[in-house]
Short mmCIF file of C-alpha atoms and ligand atoms in Angstrom, two decimals:
data_model
loop_
_atom_site.label_atom_id
_atom_site.label_comp_id
_atom_site.label_asym_id
_atom_site.label_seq_id
_atom_site.Cartn_x
_atom_site.Cartn_y
_atom_site.Cartn_z
CA UNK F 1 0.00 -0.03 0.23
CA UNK F 2 1.53 3.56 -0.93
CA UNK F 3 0.88 6.06 1.51
CA UNK F 4 -0.58 9.36 0.79
CA UNK F 5 1.55 12.42 1.76
CA UNK F 6 -0.02 13.80 4.82
CA UNK F 7 -1.12 17.42 3.90
CA UNK F 8 -2.83 18.06 7.26
CA UNK F 9 0.32 18.05 9.66
CA UNK F 10 -0.78 20.08 12.57
CA UNK F 11 1.28 23.29 13.01
CA UNK F 12 2.78 21.85 16.20
CA UNK F 13 4.69 20.01 13.61
CA UNK F 14 6.21 22.51 11.30
CA UNK F 15 6.15 26.02 13.12
CA UNK F 16 5.58 26.23 16.77
CA UNK F 17 4.35 29.18 18.00
CA UNK F 18 4.32 29.09 21.54
CA UNK F 19 7.39 27.47 22.89
CA UNK F 20 10.47 26.39 20.91
CA UNK F 21 14.16 27.58 21.44
CA UNK F 22 17.27 25.42 20.99
CA UNK F 23 20.10 28.14 20.94
CA UNK F 24 20.70 31.59 21.76
CA UNK F 25 20.54 33.18 18.50
CA UNK F 26 17.78 32.17 15.97
CA UNK F 27 15.23 34.63 14.86
CA UNK F 28 13.29 35.57 18.13
CA UNK F 29 9.77 35.53 18.26
CA UNK F 30 8.74 35.49 21.57
CA UNK F 31 10.39 36.44 25.05
CA UNK F 32 9.65 37.18 28.70
CA UNK F 33 11.17 40.54 29.75
CA UNK F 34 11.58 41.11 33.40
CA UNK F 35 10.28 43.68 35.69
CA UNK F 36 12.22 45.78 38.76
CA UNK F 37 9.87 47.06 41.04
CA UNK F 38 10.55 46.30 44.81
CA UNK F 39 13.80 44.72 44.14
CA UNK F 40 15.62 43.94 47.07
CA UNK F 41 19.37 43.30 47.52
CA UNK F 42 19.35 39.56 47.74
CA UNK F 43 20.16 38.30 51.56
CA UNK F 44 22.42 35.42 51.57
CA UNK F 45 24.96 34.54 54.27
CA UNK F 46 28.13 36.41 53.91
CA UNK F 47 30.19 33.40 52.59
CA UNK F 48 28.09 33.55 49.11
CA UNK F 49 28.16 37.12 49.15
CA UNK F 50 31.93 37.31 49.31
CA UNK F 51 32.15 34.67 46.86
CA UNK F 52 29.82 36.38 44.31
CA UNK F 53 29.43 40.14 44.75
CA UNK F 54 32.11 42.96 43.86
CA UNK F 55 33.41 43.35 47.30
CA UNK F 56 33.08 47.22 46.94
CA UNK F 57 29.34 46.61 47.49
CA UNK F 58 29.17 43.91 50.19
CA UNK F 59 27.74 45.74 52.96
CA UNK F 60 24.81 46.53 50.70
CA UNK F 61 23.84 43.07 51.15
CA UNK F 62 21.64 42.59 54.13
CA UNK F 63 17.93 41.58 55.11
CA UNK F 64 15.33 43.63 53.73
CA UNK F 65 17.18 46.19 51.99
CA UNK F 66 16.04 47.40 49.25
CA UNK F 67 17.79 48.80 45.88
CA UNK F 68 17.80 52.62 45.76
CA UNK F 69 14.15 53.83 44.47
CA UNK F 70 15.17 56.04 41.47
CA UNK F 71 17.43 53.22 40.39
CA UNK F 72 14.40 50.50 40.61
CA UNK F 73 12.10 53.20 39.09
CA UNK F 74 14.49 54.14 36.24
CA UNK F 75 15.05 50.21 35.48
CA UNK F 76 11.54 49.77 34.99
CA UNK F 77 11.59 52.66 32.29
CA UNK F 78 14.21 50.84 30.66
CA UNK F 79 12.61 47.42 30.91
CA UNK F 80 9.60 48.98 29.64
CA UNK F 81 11.26 50.63 26.62
CA UNK F 82 13.09 47.38 25.57
CA UNK F 83 9.99 45.80 25.62
CA UNK F 84 8.19 48.31 23.37
CA UNK F 85 10.95 48.19 21.04
CA UNK F 86 10.97 44.25 20.74
CA UNK F 87 7.36 44.65 20.09
CA UNK F 88 6.97 47.51 17.69
CA UNK F 89 10.09 47.35 16.01
CA UNK F 90 10.73 43.79 15.94
CA UNK F 91 7.39 42.44 15.98
CA UNK F 92 7.85 40.27 18.86
CA UNK F 93 5.64 38.75 21.14
CA UNK F 94 6.22 39.74 24.69
CA UNK F 95 5.74 38.73 28.32
CA UNK F 96 5.93 40.52 31.40
CA UNK F 97 6.14 39.05 34.89
CA UNK F 98 3.41 40.14 37.60
CA UNK F 99 4.52 42.87 39.96
CA UNK F 100 5.60 41.27 43.27
CA UNK F 101 6.02 43.00 46.55
CA UNK F 102 9.69 41.49 47.34
CA UNK F 103 9.70 42.41 50.91
CA UNK F 104 7.00 40.25 51.72
CA UNK F 105 8.16 36.94 49.79
CA UNK F 106 9.46 33.61 51.59
CA UNK F 107 7.20 34.38 54.41
CA UNK F 108 8.93 37.80 54.93
CA UNK F 109 12.32 37.00 55.04
CA UNK F 110 12.16 39.02 51.67
CA UNK F 111 13.01 38.10 48.03
CA UNK F 112 15.30 39.29 45.14
CA UNK F 113 13.36 41.12 41.88
CA UNK F 114 11.37 40.26 38.96
CA UNK F 115 14.13 41.54 36.46
CA UNK F 116 16.24 38.62 36.16
CA UNK F 117 14.19 35.86 34.49
CA UNK F 118 17.03 34.14 32.70
CA UNK F 119 18.25 32.76 36.05
CA UNK F 120 14.99 31.02 36.95
CA UNK F 121 13.71 29.81 33.51
CA UNK F 122 15.03 28.23 30.35
CA UNK F 123 13.30 26.89 27.19
CA UNK F 124 14.92 23.52 25.78
CA UNK F 125 13.12 22.60 22.74
CA UNK F 126 9.52 22.56 23.83
CA UNK F 127 10.06 22.11 27.15
CA UNK F 128 10.28 24.88 30.24
CA UNK F 129 12.43 24.34 32.90
CA UNK F 130 12.26 26.02 36.63
CA UNK F 131 15.77 26.38 38.14
CA UNK F 132 16.04 24.72 41.60
CA UNK F 133 17.49 27.96 43.06
CA UNK F 134 20.53 27.50 45.09
CA UNK F 135 19.45 31.17 46.73
CA UNK F 136 16.83 30.77 49.54
CA UNK F 137 15.57 34.21 48.91
CA UNK F 138 14.91 33.35 45.48
CA UNK F 139 13.00 30.25 46.22
CA UNK F 140 9.25 31.28 44.93
CA UNK F 141 10.35 33.96 42.94
CA UNK F 142 9.08 32.00 39.42
CA UNK F 143 5.76 31.05 41.16
CA UNK F 144 5.11 34.85 42.48
CA UNK F 145 6.07 36.55 39.27
CA UNK F 146 5.83 34.08 36.51
CA UNK F 147 2.72 31.92 37.22
CA UNK F 148 0.51 33.59 35.19
CA UNK F 149 3.18 33.64 32.13
CA UNK F 150 3.31 29.99 32.68
CA UNK F 151 -0.59 29.78 32.56
CA UNK F 152 -0.87 31.90 29.53
CA UNK F 153 2.03 29.74 27.63
CA UNK F 154 0.10 26.27 28.76
CA UNK F 155 -3.22 27.63 27.67
CA UNK F 156 -1.73 28.91 24.66
CA UNK F 157 -0.02 25.60 23.63
CA UNK F 158 -3.58 24.13 24.43
CA UNK F 159 -5.15 26.38 21.80
CA UNK F 160 -2.68 26.11 19.06
CA UNK F 161 -2.73 22.38 19.27
CA UNK F 162 0.93 22.24 20.53
CA UNK F 163 2.56 20.01 23.15
CA UNK F 164 4.81 21.90 25.74
CA UNK F 165 6.00 20.38 28.94
CA UNK F 166 6.60 22.96 31.77
CA UNK F 167 8.84 21.33 34.48
CA UNK F 168 8.73 23.10 37.93
CA UNK F 169 11.26 22.92 40.88
CA UNK F 170 10.52 20.09 43.18
CA UNK F 171 9.70 21.87 46.63
CA UNK F 172 11.80 21.71 49.53
CA UNK F 173 10.34 19.76 52.12
CA UNK F 174 12.16 20.51 55.72
CA UNK F 175 15.40 22.61 56.28
CA UNK F 176 17.62 23.06 53.20
CA UNK F 177 21.11 21.64 53.94
CA UNK F 178 22.96 23.31 50.93
CA UNK F 179 24.96 25.95 53.05
CA UNK F 180 25.53 23.33 55.68
CA UNK F 181 29.19 23.33 56.79
CA UNK F 182 29.99 26.28 54.84
CA UNK F 183 28.33 29.16 57.12
CA UNK F 184 30.77 31.49 58.75
CA UNK F 185 29.50 30.91 62.14
CA UNK F 186 29.58 26.98 61.76
CA UNK F 187 31.49 24.98 64.18
CA UNK F 188 34.66 24.29 62.66
CA UNK F 189 33.65 20.51 63.01
CA UNK F 190 30.97 21.07 60.95
CA UNK F 191 32.92 23.16 58.55
CA UNK F 192 35.07 19.83 57.85
CA UNK F 193 32.24 18.04 56.94
CA UNK F 194 30.87 20.68 54.83
CA UNK F 195 34.20 20.86 53.01
CA UNK F 196 34.51 17.19 52.45
CA UNK F 197 31.14 17.47 50.60
CA UNK F 198 32.04 20.56 48.88
CA UNK F 199 35.29 19.27 47.87
CA UNK F 200 33.73 16.27 45.87
CA UNK F 201 33.02 18.71 43.36
CA UNK F 202 35.58 21.57 43.22
CA UNK F 203 36.99 22.85 39.67
CA UNK F 204 40.17 22.63 38.82
CA UNK F 205 41.03 26.17 38.14
CA UNK F 206 44.17 26.30 36.67
CA UNK F 207 46.25 25.45 39.41
CA UNK F 208 44.14 26.58 42.15
CA UNK F 209 41.00 24.93 42.88
CA UNK F 210 37.49 26.98 43.64
CA UNK F 211 35.81 26.16 46.93
CA UNK F 212 32.16 26.65 46.10
CA UNK F 213 29.40 28.39 48.38
CA UNK F 214 27.23 25.89 48.28
CA UNK F 215 27.45 21.94 48.92
CA UNK F 216 26.05 18.86 47.17
CA UNK F 217 23.05 17.88 49.11
CA UNK F 218 20.63 18.56 46.87
CA UNK F 219 20.05 19.74 43.36
CA UNK F 220 20.95 23.34 42.99
CA UNK F 221 21.35 25.27 39.61
CA UNK F 222 20.59 28.62 38.04
CA UNK F 223 19.45 28.47 34.21
CA UNK F 224 21.64 31.19 33.41
CA UNK F 225 24.81 29.19 34.20
CA UNK F 226 23.36 27.20 30.94
CA UNK F 227 23.63 28.01 26.95
CA UNK F 228 21.72 26.15 24.19
CA UNK F 229 23.67 24.85 21.23
CA UNK F 230 21.33 22.90 19.33
CA UNK F 231 20.75 19.83 21.16
CA UNK F 232 23.83 20.22 23.65
CA UNK F 233 23.67 22.13 26.60
CA UNK F 234 26.90 23.99 27.62
CA UNK F 235 27.07 25.22 30.98
CA UNK F 236 29.33 25.29 34.22
CA UNK F 237 29.72 24.49 37.80
CA UNK F 238 29.37 27.72 39.93
CA UNK F 239 28.29 29.31 43.49
CA UNK F 240 24.90 28.23 42.76
CA UNK F 241 24.96 25.18 40.45
CA UNK F 242 26.46 22.28 41.75
CA UNK F 243 26.75 18.71 40.15
CA UNK F 244 23.42 17.54 41.76
CA UNK F 245 21.64 20.26 39.83
CA UNK F 246 23.31 19.10 36.45
CA UNK F 247 22.44 15.85 36.94
CA UNK F 248 18.65 16.94 37.51
CA UNK F 249 18.74 19.16 34.64
CA UNK F 250 20.02 16.05 32.74
CA UNK F 251 17.15 13.99 33.77
CA UNK F 252 14.44 16.21 32.91
CA UNK F 253 15.63 17.16 29.79
CA UNK F 254 13.38 15.81 26.84
CA UNK F 255 15.68 13.71 24.57
CA UNK F 256 18.11 14.02 22.62
CA UNK F 257 19.51 17.09 24.89
CA UNK F 258 22.61 16.80 26.56
CA UNK F 259 24.55 18.89 29.07
CA UNK F 260 28.69 19.33 28.80
CA UNK F 261 30.39 21.17 31.72
CA UNK F 262 32.71 23.66 30.33
CA UNK F 263 35.80 24.17 32.42
CA UNK F 264 35.71 27.81 33.28
CA UNK F 265 38.49 29.43 35.51
CA UNK F 266 36.44 32.07 37.16
CA UNK F 267 36.32 32.23 41.12
CA UNK F 268 33.36 34.38 41.38
CA UNK F 269 31.43 32.31 39.28
CA UNK F 270 28.04 32.65 38.90
CA UNK F 271 25.84 32.51 35.12
CA UNK F 272 27.81 31.75 32.21
CA UNK F 273 26.35 34.54 30.18
CA UNK F 274 29.24 37.33 30.70
CA UNK F 275 31.66 34.40 29.77
CA UNK F 276 30.93 33.35 26.30
CA UNK F 277 28.43 35.14 23.85
CA UNK F 278 27.55 33.05 20.82
CA UNK F 279 26.92 35.53 17.94
CA UNK F 280 25.50 33.31 15.44
CA UNK F 281 25.97 29.70 14.43
CA UNK F 282 29.58 29.08 13.92
CA UNK F 283 30.98 32.25 15.98
CA UNK F 284 31.14 32.86 19.54
CA UNK F 285 32.71 35.89 21.56
CA UNK F 286 34.47 34.30 25.08
CA UNK F 287 35.80 36.07 28.18
CA UNK F 288 39.41 35.02 27.57
CA UNK F 289 40.25 35.51 31.39
CA UNK F 290 37.40 32.82 32.49
CA UNK F 291 37.91 30.19 29.90
CA UNK F 292 40.37 29.10 26.83
CA UNK F 293 39.90 28.49 23.61
CA UNK F 294 41.45 24.87 24.19
CA UNK F 295 38.72 24.45 26.41
CA UNK F 296 36.08 25.62 24.29
CA UNK F 297 37.36 23.43 21.62
CA UNK F 298 37.10 20.01 23.80
CA UNK F 299 33.68 20.66 22.99
CA UNK F 300 32.49 18.86 19.53
CA UNK F 301 29.71 21.46 19.29
CA UNK F 302 32.44 24.36 18.63
CA UNK F 303 35.10 22.12 16.70
CA UNK F 304 34.82 24.42 13.37
CA UNK F 305 33.66 27.57 15.17
CA UNK F 306 35.25 30.85 15.03
CA UNK F 307 36.21 31.44 18.61
CA UNK F 308 37.06 35.17 19.55
CA UNK F 309 38.44 36.27 22.70
CA UNK F 310 37.17 39.83 23.60
CA UNK F 311 40.57 41.67 22.65
CA UNK F 312 40.65 44.12 25.43
CA UNK F 313 40.22 43.33 29.37
CA UNK F 314 37.26 45.62 30.92
CA UNK F 315 38.81 45.05 34.10
CA UNK F 316 41.74 47.46 33.12
CA UNK F 317 39.19 50.25 31.66
CA UNK F 318 38.45 53.35 33.79
CA UNK F 319 35.77 52.71 36.00
CA UNK F 320 32.46 53.63 34.29
CA UNK F 321 31.05 54.48 37.34
CA UNK F 322 33.65 56.88 38.12
CA UNK F 323 33.86 58.52 34.87
CA UNK F 324 30.31 59.34 34.31
CA UNK F 325 28.51 58.88 37.33
CA UNK F 326 26.57 56.09 36.19
CA UNK F 327 24.61 53.96 38.88
CA UNK F 328 26.88 51.23 40.42
CA UNK F 329 26.97 47.84 39.29
CA UNK F 330 26.29 46.46 42.75
CA UNK F 331 26.18 42.47 41.56
CA UNK F 332 28.28 42.56 38.27
CA UNK F 333 31.48 42.09 36.95
CA UNK F 334 33.35 44.22 34.11
CA UNK F 335 32.69 41.81 31.61
CA UNK F 336 28.94 42.61 31.39
CA UNK F 337 29.05 43.70 28.27
CA UNK F 338 29.11 40.10 27.04
CA UNK F 339 25.43 39.76 28.38
CA UNK F 340 23.81 40.72 25.22
CA UNK F 341 20.71 39.38 23.60
CA UNK F 342 20.42 38.50 20.23
CA UNK F 343 17.15 39.10 17.99
CA UNK F 344 19.05 36.84 15.25
CA UNK F 345 22.25 36.22 13.72
CA UNK F 346 22.54 39.55 12.46
CA UNK F 347 20.92 41.87 15.04
CA UNK F 348 21.95 42.30 18.66
CA UNK F 349 20.77 44.09 21.76
CA UNK F 350 23.64 45.95 23.64
CA UNK F 351 23.74 48.47 26.17
CA UNK F 352 24.44 52.29 24.88
CA UNK F 353 26.75 52.81 26.81
CA UNK F 354 29.01 50.09 25.52
CA UNK F 355 30.05 51.74 22.60
CA UNK F 356 33.28 50.07 21.93
CA UNK F 357 31.61 46.59 22.21
CA UNK F 358 29.16 47.91 19.74
CA UNK F 359 31.52 49.00 17.13
CA UNK F 360 33.70 46.15 17.65
CA UNK F 361 30.63 43.64 16.82
CA UNK F 362 29.50 45.95 13.77
CA UNK F 363 33.33 46.38 12.38
CA UNK F 364 34.13 43.00 13.13
CA UNK F 365 31.37 40.81 12.81
CA UNK F 366 28.95 43.00 10.59
CA UNK F 367 26.34 42.58 13.37
CA UNK F 368 23.37 45.29 13.45
CA UNK F 369 23.52 46.58 16.85
CA UNK F 370 20.24 47.88 18.72
CA UNK F 371 21.94 49.83 21.53
CA UNK F 372 19.43 50.34 24.49
CA UNK F 373 19.73 52.39 27.80
CA UNK F 374 19.95 49.60 30.55
CA UNK F 375 22.37 50.62 32.91
CA UNK F 376 19.81 50.68 35.79
CA UNK F 377 18.74 47.37 35.05
CA UNK F 378 22.61 46.44 35.03
CA UNK F 379 22.46 48.12 38.80
CA UNK F 380 20.23 45.15 39.60
CA UNK F 381 22.21 42.33 38.47
CA UNK F 382 22.32 41.83 34.70
CA UNK F 383 21.90 43.12 31.37
CA UNK F 384 19.92 42.14 28.30
CA UNK F 385 20.13 38.64 28.54
CA UNK F 386 19.59 38.14 32.16
CA UNK F 387 16.38 40.12 31.89
CA UNK F 388 14.93 37.76 29.00
CA UNK F 389 13.82 34.66 28.48
CA UNK F 390 13.78 33.37 24.81
CA UNK F 391 10.54 31.52 24.50
CA UNK F 392 10.46 30.82 20.83
CA UNK F 393 13.24 31.16 18.27
CA UNK F 394 12.45 30.17 14.90
CA UNK F 395 14.04 27.09 13.67
CA UNK F 396 16.92 28.10 11.08
O1 DAV M 401 30.06 38.43 35.09
O2 DAV M 401 29.01 39.74 36.48
C1 DAV M 401 26.76 38.31 34.82
C2 DAV M 401 25.74 37.75 34.80
C3 DAV M 401 24.64 37.81 36.09
N1 DAV M 401 23.47 37.16 35.82
C4 DAV M 401 29.10 38.60 35.82
C5 DAV M 401 27.89 37.58 35.39
#
């Protein structure tokens, strides 16, 4: 019997419109853009703040301490403007989280922000994965701010006849053990136990070993420690992502997606999206003080890629904060220019004051750079990549 060609293939098979993304650079169709209102400095124990945050700003990280009101208000204007540009100029579907009073989150303990959705949600193929946050202050962040967005997605998928899976993080029952043996006030004997747990997954950082600020007693990972390159996700261990977190992610990802770990040499590692920046299939920019070309090449997925280190060291440039009195970058390194977001393989959104970086992308790679203001969002802990979750990228 000869089967007739099926001409009634449902749209799900050819062009998914609700959830579908397997890389960082195919033409973007839909995304989430965060919201800054009521952002608080994350209150995590001092050993975590020391491990991940710029020394100058450590005193700010205390319970119930809001970011300066004018910075938060301007950050929201920048996020609204970014959303407007994505909708009006690029015709993208933009989802926004709910406004949450973060002071009341976590039974009054306080939360952090709704401005950094990349850390908490990731789309892999047609699956949405929620992070198992290491930071206690971020627990509940997705439920509080993104519940309605996730509902909209599920509803939209149902209407469109698309099959979408949302993988919510497991609830932690009882006390969280992630910092056991690592807190400053732990008794030395506890710390020894913690160090042992911790020591099982130290990353070899050149000649030294990084002691992470979390142990491996339960899965922990932030989605921003991973990037998609087709069916391979490249990720890193960090102060918020442990081996059990990576195992968890491997277990929940649909076939044939896999996770490979990049051996980064960053003592303060937390999120991979200022360490590597793929511009398009075949071209990737990297931060040479955090990862080597040799280490990147070890991953087959980059075998024939053009791998380009940023040719200057932003750490050696004059402090922008001193130069132009811009708002402090309380939570980020100077490599934040790499935290750009691709609209497609030729178009990328870059912070408007990162002119040197923007011009380099134009001249060296022929990119069209969309310059938008985002310095106040930067102040809260990230740039365009951090502040977004790409939901639909058209398959190339
Ligand atoms: O290098 O400061 C930026 C990404 C934060 N989510 C860095 C990491």
